[in-house]
Coordinates of C-alpha atoms in Angstrom, one line a residue:
X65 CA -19.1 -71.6 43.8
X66 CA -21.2 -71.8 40.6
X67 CA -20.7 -74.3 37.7
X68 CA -22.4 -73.9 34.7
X69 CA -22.3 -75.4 31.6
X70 CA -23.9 -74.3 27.7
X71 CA -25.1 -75.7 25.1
X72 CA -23.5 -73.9 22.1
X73 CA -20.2 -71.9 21.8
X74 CA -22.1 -68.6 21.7
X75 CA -24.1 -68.8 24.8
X76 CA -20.9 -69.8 26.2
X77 CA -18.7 -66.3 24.7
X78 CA -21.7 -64.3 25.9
X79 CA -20.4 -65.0 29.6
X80 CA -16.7 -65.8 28.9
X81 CA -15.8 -63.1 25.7
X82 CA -15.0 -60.1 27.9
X83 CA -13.4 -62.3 30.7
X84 CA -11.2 -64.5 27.8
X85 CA -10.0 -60.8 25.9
X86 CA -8.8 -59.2 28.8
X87 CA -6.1 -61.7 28.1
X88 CA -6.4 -62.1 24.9
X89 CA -3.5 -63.3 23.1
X90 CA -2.9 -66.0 26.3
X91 CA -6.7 -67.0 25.4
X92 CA -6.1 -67.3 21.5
X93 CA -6.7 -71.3 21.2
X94 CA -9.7 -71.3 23.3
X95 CA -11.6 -68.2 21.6
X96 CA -10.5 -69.4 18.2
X97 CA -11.6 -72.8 19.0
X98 CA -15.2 -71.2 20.4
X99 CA -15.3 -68.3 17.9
X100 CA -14.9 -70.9 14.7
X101 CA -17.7 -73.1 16.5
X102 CA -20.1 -70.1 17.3
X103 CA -20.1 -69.9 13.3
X104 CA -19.5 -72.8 12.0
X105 CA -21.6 -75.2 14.4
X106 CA -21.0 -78.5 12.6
X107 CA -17.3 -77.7 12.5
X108 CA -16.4 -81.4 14.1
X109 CA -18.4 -84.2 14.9
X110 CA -18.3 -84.8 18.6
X111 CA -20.5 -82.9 21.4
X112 CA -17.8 -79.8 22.2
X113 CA -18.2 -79.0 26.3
X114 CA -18.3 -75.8 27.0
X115 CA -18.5 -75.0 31.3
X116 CA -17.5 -72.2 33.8
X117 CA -17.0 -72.0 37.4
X118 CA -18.2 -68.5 39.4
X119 CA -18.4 -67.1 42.3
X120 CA -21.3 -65.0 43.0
X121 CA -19.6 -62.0 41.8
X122 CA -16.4 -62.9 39.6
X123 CA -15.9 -65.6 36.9
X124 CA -12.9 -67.9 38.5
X125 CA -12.4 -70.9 35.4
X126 CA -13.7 -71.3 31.6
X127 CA -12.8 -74.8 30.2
X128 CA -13.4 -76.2 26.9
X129 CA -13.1 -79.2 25.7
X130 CA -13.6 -80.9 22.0
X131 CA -13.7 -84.4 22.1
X132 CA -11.1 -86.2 21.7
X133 CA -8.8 -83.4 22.6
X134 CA -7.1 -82.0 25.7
X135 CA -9.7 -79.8 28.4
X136 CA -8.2 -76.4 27.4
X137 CA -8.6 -74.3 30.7
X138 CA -8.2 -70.6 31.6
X139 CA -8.3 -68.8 34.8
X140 CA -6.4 -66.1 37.1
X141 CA -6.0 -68.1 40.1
X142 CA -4.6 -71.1 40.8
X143 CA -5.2 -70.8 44.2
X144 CA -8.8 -72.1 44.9
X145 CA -9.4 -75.3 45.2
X146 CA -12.2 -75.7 45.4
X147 CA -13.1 -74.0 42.3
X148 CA -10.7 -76.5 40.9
X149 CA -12.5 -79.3 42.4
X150 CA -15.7 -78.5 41.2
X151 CA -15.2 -78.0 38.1
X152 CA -13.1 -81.9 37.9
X153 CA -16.5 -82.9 39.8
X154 CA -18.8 -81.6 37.1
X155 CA -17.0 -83.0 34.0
X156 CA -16.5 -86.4 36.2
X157 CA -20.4 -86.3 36.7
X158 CA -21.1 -85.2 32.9
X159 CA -18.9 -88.1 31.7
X160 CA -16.1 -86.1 30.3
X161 CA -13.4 -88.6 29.6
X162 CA -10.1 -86.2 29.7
X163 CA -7.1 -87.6 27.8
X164 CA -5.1 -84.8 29.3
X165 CA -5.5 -80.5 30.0
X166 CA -3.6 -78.0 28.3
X167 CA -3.7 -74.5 29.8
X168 CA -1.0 -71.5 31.6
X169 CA 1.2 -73.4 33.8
X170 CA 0.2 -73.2 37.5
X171 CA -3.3 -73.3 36.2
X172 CA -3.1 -76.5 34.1
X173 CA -1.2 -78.1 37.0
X174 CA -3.7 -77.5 39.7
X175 CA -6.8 -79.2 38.0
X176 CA -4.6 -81.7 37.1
X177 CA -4.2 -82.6 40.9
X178 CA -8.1 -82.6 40.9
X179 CA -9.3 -84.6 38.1
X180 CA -6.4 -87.2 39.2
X181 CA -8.3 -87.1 42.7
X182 CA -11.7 -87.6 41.3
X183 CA -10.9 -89.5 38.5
X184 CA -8.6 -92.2 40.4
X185 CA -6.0 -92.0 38.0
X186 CA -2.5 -90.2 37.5
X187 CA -1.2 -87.7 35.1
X188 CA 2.5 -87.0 34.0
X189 CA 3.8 -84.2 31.9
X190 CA 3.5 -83.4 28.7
X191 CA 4.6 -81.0 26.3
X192 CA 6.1 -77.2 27.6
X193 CA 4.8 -74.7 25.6
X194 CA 5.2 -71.0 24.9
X195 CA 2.7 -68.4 23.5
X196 CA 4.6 -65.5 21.7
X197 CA 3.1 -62.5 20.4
X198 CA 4.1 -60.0 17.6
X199 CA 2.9 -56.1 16.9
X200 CA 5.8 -55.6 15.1
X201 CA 7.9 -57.4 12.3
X202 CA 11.5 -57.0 13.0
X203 CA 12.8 -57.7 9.1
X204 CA 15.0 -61.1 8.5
X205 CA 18.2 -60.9 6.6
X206 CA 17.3 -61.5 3.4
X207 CA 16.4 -65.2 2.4
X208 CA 16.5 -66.4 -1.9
X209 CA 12.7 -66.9 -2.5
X210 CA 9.1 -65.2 -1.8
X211 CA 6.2 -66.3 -0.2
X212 CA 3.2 -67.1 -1.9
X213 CA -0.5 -68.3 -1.1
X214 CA -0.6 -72.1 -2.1
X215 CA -3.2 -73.7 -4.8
X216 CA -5.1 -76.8 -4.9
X217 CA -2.1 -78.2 -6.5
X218 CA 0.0 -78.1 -3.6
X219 CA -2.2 -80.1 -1.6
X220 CA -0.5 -83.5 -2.4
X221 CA 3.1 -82.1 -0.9
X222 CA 1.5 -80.0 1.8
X223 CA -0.2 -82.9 3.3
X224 CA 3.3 -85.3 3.7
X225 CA 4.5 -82.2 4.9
X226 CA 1.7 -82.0 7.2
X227 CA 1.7 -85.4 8.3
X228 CA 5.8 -85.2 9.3
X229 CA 4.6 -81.5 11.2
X230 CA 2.8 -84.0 13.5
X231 CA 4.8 -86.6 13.6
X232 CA 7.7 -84.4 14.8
X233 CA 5.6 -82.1 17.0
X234 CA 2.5 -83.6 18.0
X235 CA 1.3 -86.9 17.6
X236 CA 1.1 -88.6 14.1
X237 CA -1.7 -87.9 12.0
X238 CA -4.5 -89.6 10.0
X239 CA -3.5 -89.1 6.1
X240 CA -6.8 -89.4 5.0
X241 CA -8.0 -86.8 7.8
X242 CA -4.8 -84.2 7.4
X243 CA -5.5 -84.4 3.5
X244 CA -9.3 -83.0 3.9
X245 CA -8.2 -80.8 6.7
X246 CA -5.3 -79.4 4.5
X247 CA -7.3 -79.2 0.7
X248 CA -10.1 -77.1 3.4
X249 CA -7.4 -75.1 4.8
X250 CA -6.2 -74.1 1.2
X251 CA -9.5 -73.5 -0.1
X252 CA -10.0 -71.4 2.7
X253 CA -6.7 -69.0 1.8
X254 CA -5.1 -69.9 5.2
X255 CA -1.6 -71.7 3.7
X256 CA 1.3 -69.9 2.7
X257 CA 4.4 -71.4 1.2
X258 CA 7.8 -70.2 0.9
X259 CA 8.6 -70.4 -2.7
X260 CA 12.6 -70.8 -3.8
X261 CA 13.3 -73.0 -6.8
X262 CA 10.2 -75.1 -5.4
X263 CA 8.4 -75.0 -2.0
X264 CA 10.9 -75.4 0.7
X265 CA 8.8 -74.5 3.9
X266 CA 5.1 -73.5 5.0
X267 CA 3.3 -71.5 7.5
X268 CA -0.4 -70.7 8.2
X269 CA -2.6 -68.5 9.7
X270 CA -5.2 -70.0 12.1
X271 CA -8.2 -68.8 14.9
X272 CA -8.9 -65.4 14.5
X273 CA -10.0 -63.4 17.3
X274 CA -11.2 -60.0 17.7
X275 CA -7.6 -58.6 17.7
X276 CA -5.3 -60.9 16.9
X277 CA -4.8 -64.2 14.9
X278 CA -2.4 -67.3 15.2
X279 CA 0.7 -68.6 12.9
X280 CA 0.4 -72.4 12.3
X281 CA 1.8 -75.5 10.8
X282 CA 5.3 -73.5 10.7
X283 CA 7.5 -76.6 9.0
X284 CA 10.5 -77.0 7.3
X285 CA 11.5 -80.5 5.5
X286 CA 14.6 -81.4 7.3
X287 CA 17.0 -81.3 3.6
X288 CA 15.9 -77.0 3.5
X289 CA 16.6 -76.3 7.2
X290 CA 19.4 -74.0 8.8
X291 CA 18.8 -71.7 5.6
X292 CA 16.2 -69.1 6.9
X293 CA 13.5 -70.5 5.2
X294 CA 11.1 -70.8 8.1
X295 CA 12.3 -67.1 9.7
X296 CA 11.4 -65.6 6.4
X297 CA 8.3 -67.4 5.6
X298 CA 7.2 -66.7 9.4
X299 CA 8.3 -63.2 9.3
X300 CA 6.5 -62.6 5.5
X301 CA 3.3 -63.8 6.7
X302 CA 3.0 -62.2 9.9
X303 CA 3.5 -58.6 8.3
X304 CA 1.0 -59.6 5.5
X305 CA -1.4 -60.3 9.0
X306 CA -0.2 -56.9 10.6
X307 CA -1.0 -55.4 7.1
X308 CA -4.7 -56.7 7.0
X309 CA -5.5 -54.9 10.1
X310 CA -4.3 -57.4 12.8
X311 CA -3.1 -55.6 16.4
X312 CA -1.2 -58.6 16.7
X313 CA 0.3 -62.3 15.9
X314 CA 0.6 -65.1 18.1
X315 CA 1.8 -68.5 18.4
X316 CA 2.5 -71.6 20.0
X317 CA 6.4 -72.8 20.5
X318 CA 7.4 -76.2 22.2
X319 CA 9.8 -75.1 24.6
X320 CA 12.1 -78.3 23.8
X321 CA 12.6 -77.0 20.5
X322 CA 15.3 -74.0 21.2
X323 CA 15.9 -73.1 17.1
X324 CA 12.2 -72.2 16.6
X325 CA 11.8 -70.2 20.0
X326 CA 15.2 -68.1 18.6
X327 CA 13.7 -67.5 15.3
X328 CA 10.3 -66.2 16.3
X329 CA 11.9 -64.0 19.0
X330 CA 14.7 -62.4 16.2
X331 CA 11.8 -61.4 14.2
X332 CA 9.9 -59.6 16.9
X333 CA 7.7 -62.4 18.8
X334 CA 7.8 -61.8 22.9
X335 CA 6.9 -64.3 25.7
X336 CA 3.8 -63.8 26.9
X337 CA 3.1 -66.6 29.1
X338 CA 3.3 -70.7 29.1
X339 CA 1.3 -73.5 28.5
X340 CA 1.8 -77.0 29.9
X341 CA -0.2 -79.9 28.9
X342 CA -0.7 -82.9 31.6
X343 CA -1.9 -86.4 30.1
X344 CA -4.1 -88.4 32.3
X345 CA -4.1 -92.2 32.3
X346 CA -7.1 -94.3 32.2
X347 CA -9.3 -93.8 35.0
X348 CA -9.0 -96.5 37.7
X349 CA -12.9 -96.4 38.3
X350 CA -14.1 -96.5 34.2

């Protein structure tokens, strides 16, 4: 077994790309994330980690990591250990600190096991994920409002909106962080907002690969909810995506959350494989 790790995102999609798009829409997060950092370099502040493990004639893992988030892993097996071990030895060596791993589910689960063993620490579930995919718009019943493309002047609601979005389904945000993220995000023409009387729910397009791109930042405040906002905001920008040339849409559902995974699938998103994070406690040795 081989472990090697690069310096920049591209040198890294030169051996990974063609191994990554074979599974593409399962690979989204990680060749978004590496895609966005192959062209915008000084797209966050912290070293990004970029390493593979090999064998002398196939490529086994590809992990990425950008500090302080989850290791976001990929691979076909999730039987060889000892692929899985080296590649826990060489972040352990490199100084990775790992606040947890997000990647498909047998996969994520097996390094888990081996950075617990090299780190000296444990790790306990986190959240259940699903990655859905659309080619194909099935049309919503018909909802009072439109979508439009939001302005600088949204930027004020869209980041408490923002902020409650993590809140309820990550982990709560930084307002002064979400508000450049989310006035960049706008300026860059990736926000849409469903547009009744006033806004009343948002959606966003995110990492575009070579086929595909994500929906994002789906949220609906809790007082316009259970009135097909979200389905038809959802389902209006994913055909605007389709339209532009896209094969495909993807996204990310927590598997908790049983409304949004029955939305996205009436509209025409379809399973197409899971995603389990696993947090880490601190290391016992560090």
């Amino acid at each position: 077994m081989i472990a090697a790790t690069y310096p920049h995102a591209g040198d890294f999609l030169l051996k990974t790309r063609a191994f990554l798009e074979q599974d593409e829409a399962a690979n989204g997060l990680m060749l978004g994330i590496c895609f966005q950092l192959n062209r915008h370099p000084d797209w966050i502040k912290t070293r990004p980690y970029f390493i593979t493990i090999s064998t002398e004639t196939e490529l086994v893992l590809a992990a990425v990591q950008t500090p302080p988030y989850n290791l976001v892993i990929y691979g076909r097996r999730h039987d060889c250990d000892r692929a899985f071990a080296l590649l826990a030895q060489n972040l352990w060596a490199d100084q990775q600190m790992l606040p947890g791993v997000l990647g498909p589910a047998p996969i994520a689960e097996t390094f888990a096991q081996s950075w617990a063993n090299i780190a000296g620490t444990k790790y306990r579930a986190g959240m259940r994920q699903r990655i859905y995919e659309l080619k194909s718009v099935v049309p919503p019943p018909s909802t009072p409002g439109h979508m439009r493309l939001a302005r600088a002047g949204d930027a004020n609601l869209i980041t408490q909106w923002a902020l409650a979005f993590q809140t309820e389904a990550l982990t709560p945000g930084h307002p002064t962080q979400t508000r450049a993220a989310i006035e960049q995000r706008i300026g860059d023409q990736e926000i849409y907002l469903w547009q009744d009387a006033r806004p009343v729910s948002m959606a966003a397009k995110a990492r575009p690969v070579s086929n595909g791109i994500a929906v994002s930042l789906v949220y609906t405040p809790p007082e316009f909810r259970r009135q097909g906002y979200a389905t038809a905001c959802v389902a209006a920008l994913s055909q605007l995506l389709l339209d532009s040339g896209r094969q495909y849409c993807s996204l990310f559902t927590d598997l908790s959350n049983p409304t949004s995974n029955h939305i996205y699938r009436k509209i025409g998103y379809t399973p197409v494989c899971d995603f389990n994070e696993y947090i880490f406690d601190a290391a016992a040795n560090t």
